[in-house]
C-alpha positions as a LaTeX table, in Angstrom:
\begin{tabular}{lrrr}
\hline
Residue & $x$ (\AA) & $y$ (\AA) & $z$ (\AA) \\
\hline
Asp1 & 2.45 & 14.43 & $-2.86$ \\
Gln2 & $-0.92$ & 13.08 & $-3.79$ \\
Lys3 & $-0.56$ & 14.06 & $-7.44$ \\
Glu4 & 2.50 & 11.81 & $-7.79$ \\
Ser5 & 0.66 & 8.96 & $-6.09$ \\
Lys6 & $-1.85$ & 8.82 & $-8.94$ \\
Arg7 & 0.89 & 7.30 & $-11.11$ \\
Trp8 & 0.90 & 4.21 & $-8.88$ \\
Ser9 & $-1.46$ & 1.50 & $-10.09$ \\
Cys10 & $-2.84$ & $-1.32$ & $-7.94$ \\
Thr11 & $-0.11$ & $-3.51$ & $-9.40$ \\
Asp12 & 2.59 & $-0.97$ & $-8.48$ \\
Val13 & 1.35 & $-0.74$ & $-4.89$ \\
Ser14 & 1.12 & $-4.51$ & $-4.57$ \\
His15 & 4.53 & $-5.02$ & $-6.16$ \\
Trp16 & 6.18 & $-2.52$ & $-3.81$ \\
Ile17 & 4.63 & $-4.15$ & $-0.74$ \\
Gln18 & 5.54 & $-7.65$ & $-1.95$ \\
Ser19 & 9.13 & $-6.71$ & $-2.76$ \\
His20 & 9.78 & $-4.75$ & 0.45 \\
His21 & 7.65 & $-6.78$ & 2.85 \\
Pro22 & 7.26 & $-10.35$ & 1.54 \\
Glu23 & 5.67 & $-11.37$ & 4.84 \\
Phe24 & 2.50 & $-9.66$ & 3.57 \\
His25 & 2.23 & $-11.77$ & 0.43 \\
Ser26 & $-1.18$ & $-13.02$ & 1.55 \\
Tyr27 & $-2.56$ & $-9.48$ & 1.47 \\
Val28 & $-1.18$ & $-8.51$ & $-1.94$ \\
Gln29 & $-4.01$ & $-10.13$ & $-3.90$ \\
Leu30 & $-6.54$ & $-8.57$ & $-1.53$ \\
Leu31 & $-5.05$ & $-5.12$ & $-2.16$ \\
Lys32 & $-5.43$ & $-5.71$ & $-5.89$ \\
Arg33 & $-8.97$ & $-7.05$ & $-5.48$ \\
Glu34 & $-9.93$ & $-3.95$ & $-3.51$ \\
Asn35 & $-8.25$ & $-1.69$ & $-6.09$ \\
Ile36 & $-5.86$ & $-0.07$ & $-3.64$ \\
Asp37 & $-3.78$ & 2.10 & $-5.93$ \\
Gly38 & $-1.66$ & 5.14 & $-5.08$ \\
Ala39 & $-4.57$ & 7.57 & $-5.01$ \\
Arg40 & $-6.61$ & 5.33 & $-2.70$ \\
Ala41 & $-3.59$ & 4.75 & $-0.46$ \\
Phe42 & $-3.61$ & 8.50 & 0.22 \\
Lys43 & $-7.38$ & 8.86 & 0.33 \\
Tyr44 & $-8.08$ & 6.15 & 2.91 \\
Thr45 & $-6.70$ & 5.84 & 6.41 \\
Asn46 & $-4.62$ & 2.83 & 7.37 \\
Asp47 & $-7.52$ & 1.47 & 9.42 \\
Gln48 & $-9.89$ & 1.77 & 6.47 \\
Ile49 & $-7.51$ & $-0.10$ & 4.17 \\
Leu50 & $-6.74$ & $-2.78$ & 6.77 \\
Asp51 & $-10.43$ & $-3.31$ & 7.46 \\
Gln52 & $-11.11$ & $-3.49$ & 3.73 \\
Ile53 & $-8.55$ & $-6.27$ & 3.19 \\
Gly54 & $-9.38$ & $-8.09$ & 6.42 \\
Val55 & $-6.28$ & $-7.62$ & 8.58 \\
Lys56 & $-7.56$ & $-8.49$ & 12.06 \\
His57 & $-4.64$ & $-9.30$ & 14.39 \\
Ala58 & $-3.19$ & $-6.32$ & 16.26 \\
Lys59 & 0.46 & $-7.18$ & 15.52 \\
Glu60 & $-0.22$ & $-7.59$ & 11.79 \\
Arg61 & $-2.29$ & $-4.38$ & 11.74 \\
Ala62 & 0.55 & $-2.43$ & 13.36 \\
Ser63 & 3.15 & $-3.84$ & 11.00 \\
Met64 & 1.00 & $-3.41$ & 7.89 \\
Ser65 & 0.09 & 0.12 & 9.01 \\
Ser66 & 3.79 & 0.96 & 9.19 \\
Thr67 & 4.23 & $-0.53$ & 5.72 \\
Leu68 & 1.45 & 1.67 & 4.33 \\
Asp69 & 3.12 & 4.71 & 5.90 \\
Gln70 & 6.41 & 3.74 & 4.23 \\
Leu71 & 4.62 & 3.33 & 0.92 \\
Arg72 & 3.07 & 6.80 & 1.19 \\
Ser73 & 6.50 & 8.25 & 1.98 \\
Val74 & 8.00 & 6.60 & $-1.09$ \\
Met75 & 5.14 & 7.83 & $-3.28$ \\
Ser76 & 5.24 & 11.37 & $-1.91$ \\
Asn77 & 8.99 & 11.60 & $-2.45$ \\
Asn78 & 8.58 & 10.91 & $-6.16$ \\
Phe79 & 10.37 & 7.57 & $-6.06$ \\
Tyr80 & 8.05 & 6.00 & $-8.63$ \\
Asp81 & 10.89 & 5.22 & $-11.00$ \\
Gln82 & 13.09 & 3.83 & $-8.24$ \\
Phe83 & 11.05 & 0.91 & $-6.94$ \\
\hline
\end{tabular}
C-alpha cells in the first residue's frame, strides 16, 4: 500500500537493500543521492529508478529490478517495523 510506503525514508530504503542484497552496496549511496524513498519507489518504474542511478548492465538491471519488486512487497505488506 502506497500510504504505508511513505513511512520509508531514503535511509530506510537504502538500509533494506544493503541488508538484504549487499551485492548492491555500490548503488546504495546513489539511491540516497537521488532521494529514492518509499513513496518514490512506488511512484517510479524500475526502469526509471535504474536509469536514475545508472545501472547499465542487463544482468544487474534484472537483479536490481527484482530487488525493487521485493522492496515494494515488503513496504506494501506493512513490514516497516520488521526490517
